[in-house]
Coordinates of N, CA and C in Angstrom, one line a residue:
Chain S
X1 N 147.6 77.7 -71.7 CA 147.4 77.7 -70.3 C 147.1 76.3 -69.8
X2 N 146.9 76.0 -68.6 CA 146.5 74.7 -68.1 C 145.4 74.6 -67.9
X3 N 144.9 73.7 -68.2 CA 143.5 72.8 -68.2 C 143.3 72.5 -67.1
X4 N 141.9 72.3 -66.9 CA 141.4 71.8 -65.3 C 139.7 71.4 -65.3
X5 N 140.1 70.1 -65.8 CA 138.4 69.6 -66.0 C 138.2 68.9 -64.6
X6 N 136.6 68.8 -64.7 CA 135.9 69.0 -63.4 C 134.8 67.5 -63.7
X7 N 134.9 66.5 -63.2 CA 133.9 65.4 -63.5 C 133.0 65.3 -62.5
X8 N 131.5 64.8 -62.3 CA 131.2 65.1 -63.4 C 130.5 66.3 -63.5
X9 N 129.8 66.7 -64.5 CA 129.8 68.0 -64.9 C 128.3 68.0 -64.0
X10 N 127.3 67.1 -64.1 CA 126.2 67.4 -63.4 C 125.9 66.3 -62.8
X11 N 125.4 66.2 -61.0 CA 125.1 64.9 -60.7 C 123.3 65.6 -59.7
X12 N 122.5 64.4 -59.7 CA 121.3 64.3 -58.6 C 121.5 63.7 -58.1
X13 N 121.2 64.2 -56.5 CA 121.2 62.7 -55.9 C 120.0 62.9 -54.5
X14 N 120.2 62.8 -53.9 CA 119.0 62.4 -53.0 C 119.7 62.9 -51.6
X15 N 118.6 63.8 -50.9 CA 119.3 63.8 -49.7 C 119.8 62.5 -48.7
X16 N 120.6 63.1 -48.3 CA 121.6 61.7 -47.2 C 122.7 61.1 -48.2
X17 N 122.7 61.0 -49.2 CA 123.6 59.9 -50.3 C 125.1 60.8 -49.9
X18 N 125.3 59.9 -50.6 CA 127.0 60.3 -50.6 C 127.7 60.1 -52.2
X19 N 128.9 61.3 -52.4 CA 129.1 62.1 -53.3 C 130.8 62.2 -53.4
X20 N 131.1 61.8 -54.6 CA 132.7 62.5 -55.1 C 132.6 62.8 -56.2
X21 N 133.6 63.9 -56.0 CA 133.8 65.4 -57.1 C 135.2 64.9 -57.5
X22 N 135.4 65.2 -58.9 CA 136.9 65.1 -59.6 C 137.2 66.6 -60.0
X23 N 138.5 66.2 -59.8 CA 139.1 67.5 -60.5 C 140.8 67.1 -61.0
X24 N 140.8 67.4 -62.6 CA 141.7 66.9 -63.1 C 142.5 68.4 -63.8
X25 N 144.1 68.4 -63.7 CA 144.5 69.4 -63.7 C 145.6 68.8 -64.7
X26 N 145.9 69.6 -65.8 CA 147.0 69.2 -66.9 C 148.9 69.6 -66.6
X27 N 148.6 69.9 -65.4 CA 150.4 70.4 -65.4 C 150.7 70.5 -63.4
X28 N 151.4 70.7 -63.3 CA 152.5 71.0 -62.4 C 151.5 72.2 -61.3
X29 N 150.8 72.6 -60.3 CA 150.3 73.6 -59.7 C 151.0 73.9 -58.4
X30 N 151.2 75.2 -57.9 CA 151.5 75.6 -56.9 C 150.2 75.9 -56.0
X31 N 148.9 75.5 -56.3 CA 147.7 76.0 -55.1 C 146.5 75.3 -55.9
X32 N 145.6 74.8 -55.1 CA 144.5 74.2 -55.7 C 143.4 74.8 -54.5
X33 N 142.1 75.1 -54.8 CA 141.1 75.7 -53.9 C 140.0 75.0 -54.2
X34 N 138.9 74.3 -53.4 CA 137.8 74.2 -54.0 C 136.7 75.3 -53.4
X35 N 135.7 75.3 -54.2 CA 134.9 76.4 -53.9 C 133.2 75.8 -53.9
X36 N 132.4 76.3 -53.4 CA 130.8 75.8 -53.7 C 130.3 77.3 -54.0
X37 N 129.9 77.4 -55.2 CA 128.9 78.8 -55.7 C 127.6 78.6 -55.3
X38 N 126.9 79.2 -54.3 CA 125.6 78.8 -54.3 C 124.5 79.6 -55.6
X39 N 123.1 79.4 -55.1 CA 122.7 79.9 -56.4 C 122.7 81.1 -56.7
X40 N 123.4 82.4 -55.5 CA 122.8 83.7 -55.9 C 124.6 84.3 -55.9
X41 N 125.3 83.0 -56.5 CA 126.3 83.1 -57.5 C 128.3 83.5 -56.3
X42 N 127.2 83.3 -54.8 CA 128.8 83.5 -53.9 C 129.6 82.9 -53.8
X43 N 130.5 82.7 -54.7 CA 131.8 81.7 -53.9 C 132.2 81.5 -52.4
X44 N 131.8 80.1 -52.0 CA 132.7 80.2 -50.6 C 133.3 78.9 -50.8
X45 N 134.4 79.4 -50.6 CA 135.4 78.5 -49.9 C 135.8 77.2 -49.1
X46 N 136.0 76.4 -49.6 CA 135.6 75.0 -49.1 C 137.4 74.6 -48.2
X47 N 138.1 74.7 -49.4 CA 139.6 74.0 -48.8 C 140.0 74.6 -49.4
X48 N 141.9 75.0 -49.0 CA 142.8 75.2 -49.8 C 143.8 73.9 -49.5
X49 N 143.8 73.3 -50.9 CA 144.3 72.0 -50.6 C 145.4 71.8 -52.1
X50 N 146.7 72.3 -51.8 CA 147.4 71.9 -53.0 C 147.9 70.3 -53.2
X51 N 148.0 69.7 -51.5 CA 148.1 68.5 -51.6 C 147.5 67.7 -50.6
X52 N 147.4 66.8 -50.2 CA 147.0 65.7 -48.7 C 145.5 65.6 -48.9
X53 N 145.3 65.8 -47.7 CA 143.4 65.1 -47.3 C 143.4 66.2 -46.2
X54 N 141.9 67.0 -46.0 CA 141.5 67.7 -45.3 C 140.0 67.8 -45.3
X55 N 139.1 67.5 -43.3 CA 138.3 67.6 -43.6 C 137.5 68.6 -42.8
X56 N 136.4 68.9 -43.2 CA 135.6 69.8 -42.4 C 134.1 69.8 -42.5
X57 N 133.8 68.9 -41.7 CA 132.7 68.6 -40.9 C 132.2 67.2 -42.0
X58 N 131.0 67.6 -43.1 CA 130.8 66.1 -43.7 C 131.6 66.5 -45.0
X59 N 132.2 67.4 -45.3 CA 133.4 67.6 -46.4 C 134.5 67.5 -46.3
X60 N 135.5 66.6 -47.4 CA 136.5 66.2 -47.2 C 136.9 66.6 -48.8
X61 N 138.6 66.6 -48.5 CA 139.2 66.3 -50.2 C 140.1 66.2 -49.7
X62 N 141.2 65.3 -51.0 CA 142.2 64.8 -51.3 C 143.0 65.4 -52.7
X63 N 144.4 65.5 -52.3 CA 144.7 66.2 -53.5 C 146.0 65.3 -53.9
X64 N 146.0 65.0 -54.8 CA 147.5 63.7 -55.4 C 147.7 64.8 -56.0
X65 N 149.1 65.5 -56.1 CA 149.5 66.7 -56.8 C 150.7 65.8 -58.1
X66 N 151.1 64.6 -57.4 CA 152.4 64.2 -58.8 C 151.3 63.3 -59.4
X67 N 149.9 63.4 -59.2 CA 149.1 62.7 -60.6 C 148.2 63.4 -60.8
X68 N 148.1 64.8 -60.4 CA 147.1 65.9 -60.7 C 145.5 65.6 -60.8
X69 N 145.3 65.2 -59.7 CA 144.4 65.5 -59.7 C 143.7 65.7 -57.9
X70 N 142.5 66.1 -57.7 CA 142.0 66.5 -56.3 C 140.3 65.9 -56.7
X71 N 139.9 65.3 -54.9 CA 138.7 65.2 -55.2 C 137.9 65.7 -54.5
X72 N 136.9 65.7 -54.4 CA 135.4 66.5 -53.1 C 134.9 65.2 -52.5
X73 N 134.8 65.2 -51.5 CA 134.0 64.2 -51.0 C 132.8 64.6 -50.2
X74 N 131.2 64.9 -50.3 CA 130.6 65.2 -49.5 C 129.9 64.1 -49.1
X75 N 129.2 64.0 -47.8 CA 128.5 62.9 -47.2 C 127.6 63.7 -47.1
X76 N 126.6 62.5 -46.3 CA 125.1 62.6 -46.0 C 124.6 63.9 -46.7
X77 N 124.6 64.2 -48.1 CA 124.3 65.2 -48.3 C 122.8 66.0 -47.8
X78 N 122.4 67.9 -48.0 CA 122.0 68.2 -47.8 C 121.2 68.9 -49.0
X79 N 119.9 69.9 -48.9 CA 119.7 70.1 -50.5 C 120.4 71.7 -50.2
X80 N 121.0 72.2 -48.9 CA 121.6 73.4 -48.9 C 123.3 73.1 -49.6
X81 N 123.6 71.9 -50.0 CA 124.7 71.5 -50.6 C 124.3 71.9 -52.1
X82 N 123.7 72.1 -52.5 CA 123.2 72.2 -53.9 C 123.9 73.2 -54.6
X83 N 124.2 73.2 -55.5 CA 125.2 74.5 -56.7 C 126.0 74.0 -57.1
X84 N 127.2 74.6 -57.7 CA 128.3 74.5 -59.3 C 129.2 74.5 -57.6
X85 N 130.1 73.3 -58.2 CA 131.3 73.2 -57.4 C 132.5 73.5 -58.3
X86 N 133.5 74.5 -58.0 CA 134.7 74.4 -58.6 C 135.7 74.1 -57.8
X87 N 136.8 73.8 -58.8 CA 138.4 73.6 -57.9 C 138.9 75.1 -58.9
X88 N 140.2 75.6 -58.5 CA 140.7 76.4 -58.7 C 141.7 76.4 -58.7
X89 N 142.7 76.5 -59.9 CA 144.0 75.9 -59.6 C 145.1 77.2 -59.7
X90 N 146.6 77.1 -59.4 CA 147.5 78.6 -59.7 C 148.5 78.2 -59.7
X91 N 149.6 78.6 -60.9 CA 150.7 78.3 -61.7 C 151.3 79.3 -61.7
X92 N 152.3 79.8 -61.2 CA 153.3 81.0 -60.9 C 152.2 82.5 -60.8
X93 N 151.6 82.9 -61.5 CA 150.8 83.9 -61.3 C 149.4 83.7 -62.0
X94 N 149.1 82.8 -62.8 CA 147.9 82.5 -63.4 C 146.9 81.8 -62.5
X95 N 145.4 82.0 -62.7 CA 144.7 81.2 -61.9 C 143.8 80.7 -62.6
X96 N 143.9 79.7 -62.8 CA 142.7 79.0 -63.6 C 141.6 78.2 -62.6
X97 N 140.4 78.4 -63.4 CA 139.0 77.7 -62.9 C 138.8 76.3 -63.3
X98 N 138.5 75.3 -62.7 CA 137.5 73.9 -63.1 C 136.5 74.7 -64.0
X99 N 136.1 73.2 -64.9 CA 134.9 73.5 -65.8 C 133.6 73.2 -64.4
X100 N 133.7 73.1 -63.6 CA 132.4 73.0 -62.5 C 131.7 71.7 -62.4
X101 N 131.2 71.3 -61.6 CA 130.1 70.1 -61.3 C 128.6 70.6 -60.7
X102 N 127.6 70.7 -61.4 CA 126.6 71.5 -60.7 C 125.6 70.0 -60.2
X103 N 125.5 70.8 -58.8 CA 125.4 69.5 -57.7 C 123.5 70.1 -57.3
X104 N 122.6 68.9 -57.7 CA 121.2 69.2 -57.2 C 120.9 68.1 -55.8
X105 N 120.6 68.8 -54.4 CA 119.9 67.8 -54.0 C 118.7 67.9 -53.6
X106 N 118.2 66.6 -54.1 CA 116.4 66.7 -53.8 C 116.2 65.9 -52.5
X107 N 114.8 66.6 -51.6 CA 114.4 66.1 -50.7 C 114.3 64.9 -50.8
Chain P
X1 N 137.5 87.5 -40.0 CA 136.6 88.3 -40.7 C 136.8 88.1 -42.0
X2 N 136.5 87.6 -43.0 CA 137.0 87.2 -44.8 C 135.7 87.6 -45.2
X3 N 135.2 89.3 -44.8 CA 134.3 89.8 -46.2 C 134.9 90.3 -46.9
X4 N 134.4 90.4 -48.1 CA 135.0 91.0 -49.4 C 133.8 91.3 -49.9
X5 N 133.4 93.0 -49.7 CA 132.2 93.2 -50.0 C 132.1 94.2 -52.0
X6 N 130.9 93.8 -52.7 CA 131.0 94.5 -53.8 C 129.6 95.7 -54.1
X7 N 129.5 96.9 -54.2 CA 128.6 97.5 -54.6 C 129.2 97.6 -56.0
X8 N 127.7 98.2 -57.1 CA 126.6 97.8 -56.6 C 125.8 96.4 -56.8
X9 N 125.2 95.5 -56.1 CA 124.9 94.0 -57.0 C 124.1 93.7 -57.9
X10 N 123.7 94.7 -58.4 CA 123.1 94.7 -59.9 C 123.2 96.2 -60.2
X11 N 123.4 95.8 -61.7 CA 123.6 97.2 -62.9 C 123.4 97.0 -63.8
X12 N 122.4 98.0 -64.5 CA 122.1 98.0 -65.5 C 122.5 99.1 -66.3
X13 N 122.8 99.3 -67.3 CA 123.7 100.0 -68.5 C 123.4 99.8 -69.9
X14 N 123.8 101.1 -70.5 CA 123.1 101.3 -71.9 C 124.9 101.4 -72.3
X15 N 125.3 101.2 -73.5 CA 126.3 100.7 -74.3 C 126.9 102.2 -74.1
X16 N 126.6 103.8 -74.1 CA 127.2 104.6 -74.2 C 127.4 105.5 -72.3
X17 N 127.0 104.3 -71.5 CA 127.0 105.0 -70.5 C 129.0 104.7 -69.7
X18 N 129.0 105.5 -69.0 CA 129.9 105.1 -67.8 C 129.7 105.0 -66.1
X19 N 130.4 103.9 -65.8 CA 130.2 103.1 -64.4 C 130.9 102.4 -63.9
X20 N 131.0 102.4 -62.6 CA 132.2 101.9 -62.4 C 131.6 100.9 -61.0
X21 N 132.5 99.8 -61.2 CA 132.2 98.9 -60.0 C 133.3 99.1 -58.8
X22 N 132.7 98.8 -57.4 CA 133.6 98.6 -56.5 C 133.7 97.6 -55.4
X23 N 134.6 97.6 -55.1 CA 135.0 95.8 -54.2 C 136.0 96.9 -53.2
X24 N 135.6 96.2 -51.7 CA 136.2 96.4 -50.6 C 136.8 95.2 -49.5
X25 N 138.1 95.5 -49.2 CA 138.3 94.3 -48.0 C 139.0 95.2 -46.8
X26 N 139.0 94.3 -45.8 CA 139.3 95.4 -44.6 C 140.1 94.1 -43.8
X27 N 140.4 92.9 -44.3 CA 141.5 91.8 -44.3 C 143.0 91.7 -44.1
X28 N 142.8 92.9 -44.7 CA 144.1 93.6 -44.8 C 145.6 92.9 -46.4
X29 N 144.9 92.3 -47.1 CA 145.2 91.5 -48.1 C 146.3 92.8 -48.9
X30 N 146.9 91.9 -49.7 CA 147.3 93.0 -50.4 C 147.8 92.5 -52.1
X31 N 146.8 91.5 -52.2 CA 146.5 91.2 -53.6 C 145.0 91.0 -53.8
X32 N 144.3 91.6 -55.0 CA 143.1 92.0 -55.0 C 142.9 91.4 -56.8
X33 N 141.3 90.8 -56.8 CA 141.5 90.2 -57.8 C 140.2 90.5 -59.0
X34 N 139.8 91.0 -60.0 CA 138.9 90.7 -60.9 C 139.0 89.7 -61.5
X35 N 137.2 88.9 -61.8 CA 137.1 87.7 -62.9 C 135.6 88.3 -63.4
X36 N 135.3 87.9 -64.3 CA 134.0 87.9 -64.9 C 133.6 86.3 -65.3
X37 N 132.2 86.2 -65.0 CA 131.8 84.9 -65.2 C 130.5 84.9 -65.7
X38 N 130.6 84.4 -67.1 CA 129.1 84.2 -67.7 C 127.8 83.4 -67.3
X39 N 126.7 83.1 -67.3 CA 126.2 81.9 -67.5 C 126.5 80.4 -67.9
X40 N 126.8 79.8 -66.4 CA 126.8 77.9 -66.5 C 128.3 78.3 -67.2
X41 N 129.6 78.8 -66.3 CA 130.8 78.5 -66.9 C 131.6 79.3 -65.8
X42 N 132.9 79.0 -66.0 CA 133.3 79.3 -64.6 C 134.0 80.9 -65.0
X43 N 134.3 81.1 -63.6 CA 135.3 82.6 -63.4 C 136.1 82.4 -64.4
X44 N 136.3 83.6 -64.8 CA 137.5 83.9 -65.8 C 138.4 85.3 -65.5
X45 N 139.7 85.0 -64.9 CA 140.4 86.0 -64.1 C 141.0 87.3 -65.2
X46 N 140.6 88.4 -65.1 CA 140.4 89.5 -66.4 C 141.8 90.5 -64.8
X47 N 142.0 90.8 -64.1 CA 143.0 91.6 -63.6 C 143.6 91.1 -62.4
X48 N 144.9 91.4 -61.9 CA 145.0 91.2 -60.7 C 145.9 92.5 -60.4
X49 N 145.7 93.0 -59.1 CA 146.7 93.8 -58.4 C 147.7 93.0 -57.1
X50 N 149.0 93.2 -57.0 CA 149.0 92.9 -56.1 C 150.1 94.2 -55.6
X51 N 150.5 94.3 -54.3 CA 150.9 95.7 -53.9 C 150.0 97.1 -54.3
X52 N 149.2 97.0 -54.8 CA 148.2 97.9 -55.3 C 149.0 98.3 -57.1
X53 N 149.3 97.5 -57.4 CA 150.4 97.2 -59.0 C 149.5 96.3 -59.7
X54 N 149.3 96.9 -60.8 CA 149.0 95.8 -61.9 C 150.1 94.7 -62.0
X55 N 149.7 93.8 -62.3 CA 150.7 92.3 -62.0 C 150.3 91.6 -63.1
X56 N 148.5 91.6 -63.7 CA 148.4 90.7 -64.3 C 147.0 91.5 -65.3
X57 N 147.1 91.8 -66.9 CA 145.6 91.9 -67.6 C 145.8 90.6 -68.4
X58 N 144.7 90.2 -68.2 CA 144.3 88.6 -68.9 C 144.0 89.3 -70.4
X59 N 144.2 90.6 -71.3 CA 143.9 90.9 -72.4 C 142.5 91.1 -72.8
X60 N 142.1 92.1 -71.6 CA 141.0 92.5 -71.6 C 141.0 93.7 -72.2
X61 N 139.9 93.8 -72.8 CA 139.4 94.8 -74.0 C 139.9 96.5 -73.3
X62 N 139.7 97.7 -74.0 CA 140.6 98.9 -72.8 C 139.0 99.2 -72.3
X63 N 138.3 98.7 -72.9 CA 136.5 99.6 -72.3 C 136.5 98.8 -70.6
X64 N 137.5 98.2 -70.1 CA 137.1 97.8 -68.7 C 138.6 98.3 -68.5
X65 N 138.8 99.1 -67.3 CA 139.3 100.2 -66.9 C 139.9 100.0 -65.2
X66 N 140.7 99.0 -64.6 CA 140.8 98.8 -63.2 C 141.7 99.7 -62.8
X67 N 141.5 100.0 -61.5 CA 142.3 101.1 -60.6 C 142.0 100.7 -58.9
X68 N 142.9 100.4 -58.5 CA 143.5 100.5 -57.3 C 143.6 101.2 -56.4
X69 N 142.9 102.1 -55.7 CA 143.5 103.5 -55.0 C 144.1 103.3 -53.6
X70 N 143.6 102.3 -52.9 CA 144.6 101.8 -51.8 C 144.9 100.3 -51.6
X71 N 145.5 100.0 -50.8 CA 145.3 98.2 -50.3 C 143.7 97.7 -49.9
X72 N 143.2 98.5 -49.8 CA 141.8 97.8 -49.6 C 140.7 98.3 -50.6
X73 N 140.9 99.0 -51.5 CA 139.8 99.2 -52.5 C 140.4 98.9 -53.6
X74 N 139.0 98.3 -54.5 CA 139.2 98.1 -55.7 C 138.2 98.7 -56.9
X75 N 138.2 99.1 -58.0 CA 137.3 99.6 -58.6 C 137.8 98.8 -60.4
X76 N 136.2 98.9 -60.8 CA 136.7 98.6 -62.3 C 135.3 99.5 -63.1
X77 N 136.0 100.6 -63.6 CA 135.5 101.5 -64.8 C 135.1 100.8 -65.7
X78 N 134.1 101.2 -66.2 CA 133.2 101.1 -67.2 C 132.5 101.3 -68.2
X79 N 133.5 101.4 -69.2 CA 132.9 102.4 -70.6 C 132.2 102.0 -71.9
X80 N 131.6 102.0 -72.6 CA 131.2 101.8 -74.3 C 131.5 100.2 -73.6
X81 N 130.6 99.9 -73.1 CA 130.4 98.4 -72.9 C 129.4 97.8 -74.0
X82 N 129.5 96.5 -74.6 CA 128.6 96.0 -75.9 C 127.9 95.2 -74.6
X83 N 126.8 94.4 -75.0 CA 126.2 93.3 -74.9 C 126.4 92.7 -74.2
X84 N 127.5 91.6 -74.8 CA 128.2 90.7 -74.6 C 128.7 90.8 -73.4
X85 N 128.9 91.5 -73.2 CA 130.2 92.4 -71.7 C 129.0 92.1 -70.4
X86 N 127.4 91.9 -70.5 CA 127.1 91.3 -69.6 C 127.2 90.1 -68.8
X87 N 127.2 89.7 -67.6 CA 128.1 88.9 -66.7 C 127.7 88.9 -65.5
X88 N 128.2 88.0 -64.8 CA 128.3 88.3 -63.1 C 130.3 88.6 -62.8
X89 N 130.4 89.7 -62.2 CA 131.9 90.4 -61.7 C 132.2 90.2 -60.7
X90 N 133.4 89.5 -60.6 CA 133.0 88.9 -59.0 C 134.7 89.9 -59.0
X91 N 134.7 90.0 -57.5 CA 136.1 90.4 -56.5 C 136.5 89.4 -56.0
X92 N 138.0 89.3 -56.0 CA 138.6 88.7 -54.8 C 140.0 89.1 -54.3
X93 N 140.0 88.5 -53.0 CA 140.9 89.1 -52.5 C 142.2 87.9 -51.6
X94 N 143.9 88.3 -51.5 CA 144.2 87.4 -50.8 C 145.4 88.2 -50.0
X95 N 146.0 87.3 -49.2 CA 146.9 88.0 -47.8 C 148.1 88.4 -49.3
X96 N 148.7 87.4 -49.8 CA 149.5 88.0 -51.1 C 149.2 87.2 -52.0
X97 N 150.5 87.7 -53.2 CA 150.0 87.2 -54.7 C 150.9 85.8 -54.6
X98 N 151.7 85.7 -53.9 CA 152.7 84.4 -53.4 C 151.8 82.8 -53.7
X99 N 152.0 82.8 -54.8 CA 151.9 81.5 -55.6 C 152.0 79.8 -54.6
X100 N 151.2 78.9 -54.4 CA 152.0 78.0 -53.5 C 151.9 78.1 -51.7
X101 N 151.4 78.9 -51.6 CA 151.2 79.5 -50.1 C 149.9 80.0 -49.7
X102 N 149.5 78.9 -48.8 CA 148.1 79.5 -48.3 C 148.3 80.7 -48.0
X103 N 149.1 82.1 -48.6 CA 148.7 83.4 -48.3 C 148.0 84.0 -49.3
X104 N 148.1 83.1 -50.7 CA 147.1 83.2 -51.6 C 145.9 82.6 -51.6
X105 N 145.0 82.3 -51.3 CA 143.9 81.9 -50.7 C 142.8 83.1 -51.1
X106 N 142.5 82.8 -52.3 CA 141.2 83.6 -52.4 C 140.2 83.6 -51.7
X107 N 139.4 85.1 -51.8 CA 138.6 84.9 -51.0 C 137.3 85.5 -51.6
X108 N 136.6 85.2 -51.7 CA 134.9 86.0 -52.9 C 134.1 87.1 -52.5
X109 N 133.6 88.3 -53.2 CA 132.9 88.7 -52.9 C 131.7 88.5 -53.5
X110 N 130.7 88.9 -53.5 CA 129.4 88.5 -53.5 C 129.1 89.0 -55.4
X111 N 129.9 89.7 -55.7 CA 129.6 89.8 -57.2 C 128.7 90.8 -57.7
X112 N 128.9 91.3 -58.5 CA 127.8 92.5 -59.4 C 127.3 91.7 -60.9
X113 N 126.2 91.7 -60.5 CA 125.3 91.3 -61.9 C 125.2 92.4 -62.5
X114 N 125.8 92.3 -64.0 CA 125.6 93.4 -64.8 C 125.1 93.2 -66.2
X115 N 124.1 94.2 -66.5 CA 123.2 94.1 -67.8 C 123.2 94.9 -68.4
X116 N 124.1 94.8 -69.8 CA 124.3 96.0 -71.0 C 123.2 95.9 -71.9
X117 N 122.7 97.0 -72.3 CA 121.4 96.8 -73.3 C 122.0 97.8 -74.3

């Protein structure tokens, strides 16, 4: 199946700083999602972004699909930004998960 | 409205019991999706329906038991569960199973924490 690593795997940083998420994907995808799990484990929904730049509000991503890969961009972060970030990728009917970035922000 | 709600959010279970989990969407989707996800690792996609049709078992063991009964419910049976089989179960759901098209756009439910002893 296709791979889909997630750099980096753990970052701190400090409220207000600014933040990019990798996401590296081994093959050819028809859909890429990123997601933020907070801690009491809900996926929501950030972007569905198979290709271009999209942003929404201090979150943004970009997704290069003919060099596979997609990134997260948060700003001014918050410590309500805090949790495991995944991308999510899907290949004719398969859906594979990022290995995750789990994101701490301290006051 | 993109809830996708799951009872119950915790369960606990002895290896000889049966139980069954359930996921609801009222979205009107008509692909519906199981993963199970361990501790510090990501979702791992164990079924999909789409048309209310199995489409997809990731080669999951037969003691986890999915059924479908309309476009908006989902259920997954639960039998001679081991240990290991504990997890967080998450639902999801999308407009279709159409690969490539934000009509696949998952969407999460809130998950069942489950604990086999």
């Amino acid at each position: 199946g296709i791979q889909v690593e997630q750099s980096p795997p753990d970052l701190i940083l400090q409220e207000g700083a600014n933040s990019t998420l990798r996401c590296n994907f081994s093959d050819s995808v028809n859909n890429l999602q990123w997601f933020h799990q907070n801690p009491w484990g809900q996926l929501i929904n950030l972007f569905y972004i198979p290709s271009g730049t999209k942003q929404n509000g201090r979150l943004s991503a970009t997704t290069v699909a003919t060099e596979r890969y997609s990134l997260l961009y948060i700003s001014s972060s918050q410590t309500t930004d805090s949790g495991v970030y995944f991308c999510a990728v899907a290949t004719g009917n398969q859906f594979y998960f990022g290995t995750g970035t789990s994101l701490t922000v301290i006051p | 409205d993109t809830e996708v709600t799951q009872t119950p959010k915790h369960l606990v279970m002895g290896m000889t019991n049966k139980k069954s989990l359930k996921c609801e969407q009222h979205m009107g989707h008509r692909a519906m999706y199981w993963y199970k996800q361990k501790a510090k690792k990501p979702p791992e996609l164990m079924f999909v329906y789409s048309y209310e049709k199995l489409s997809i078992n990731e080669s999951v063991p037969s003691r986890f038991s999915p059924e479908c009964p309309n476009s908006s419910l989902l259920n997954l049976h639960l039998h001679a569960l081991q240990p290991e089989d504990s997890a967080l179960y998450l639902c999801a759901s999308s407009q279709t199973g159409t690969s490539g098209t934000r009509a696949d756009t998952q969407y999460f439910g809130p998950g069942t924490r489950l604990t086999v002893l």
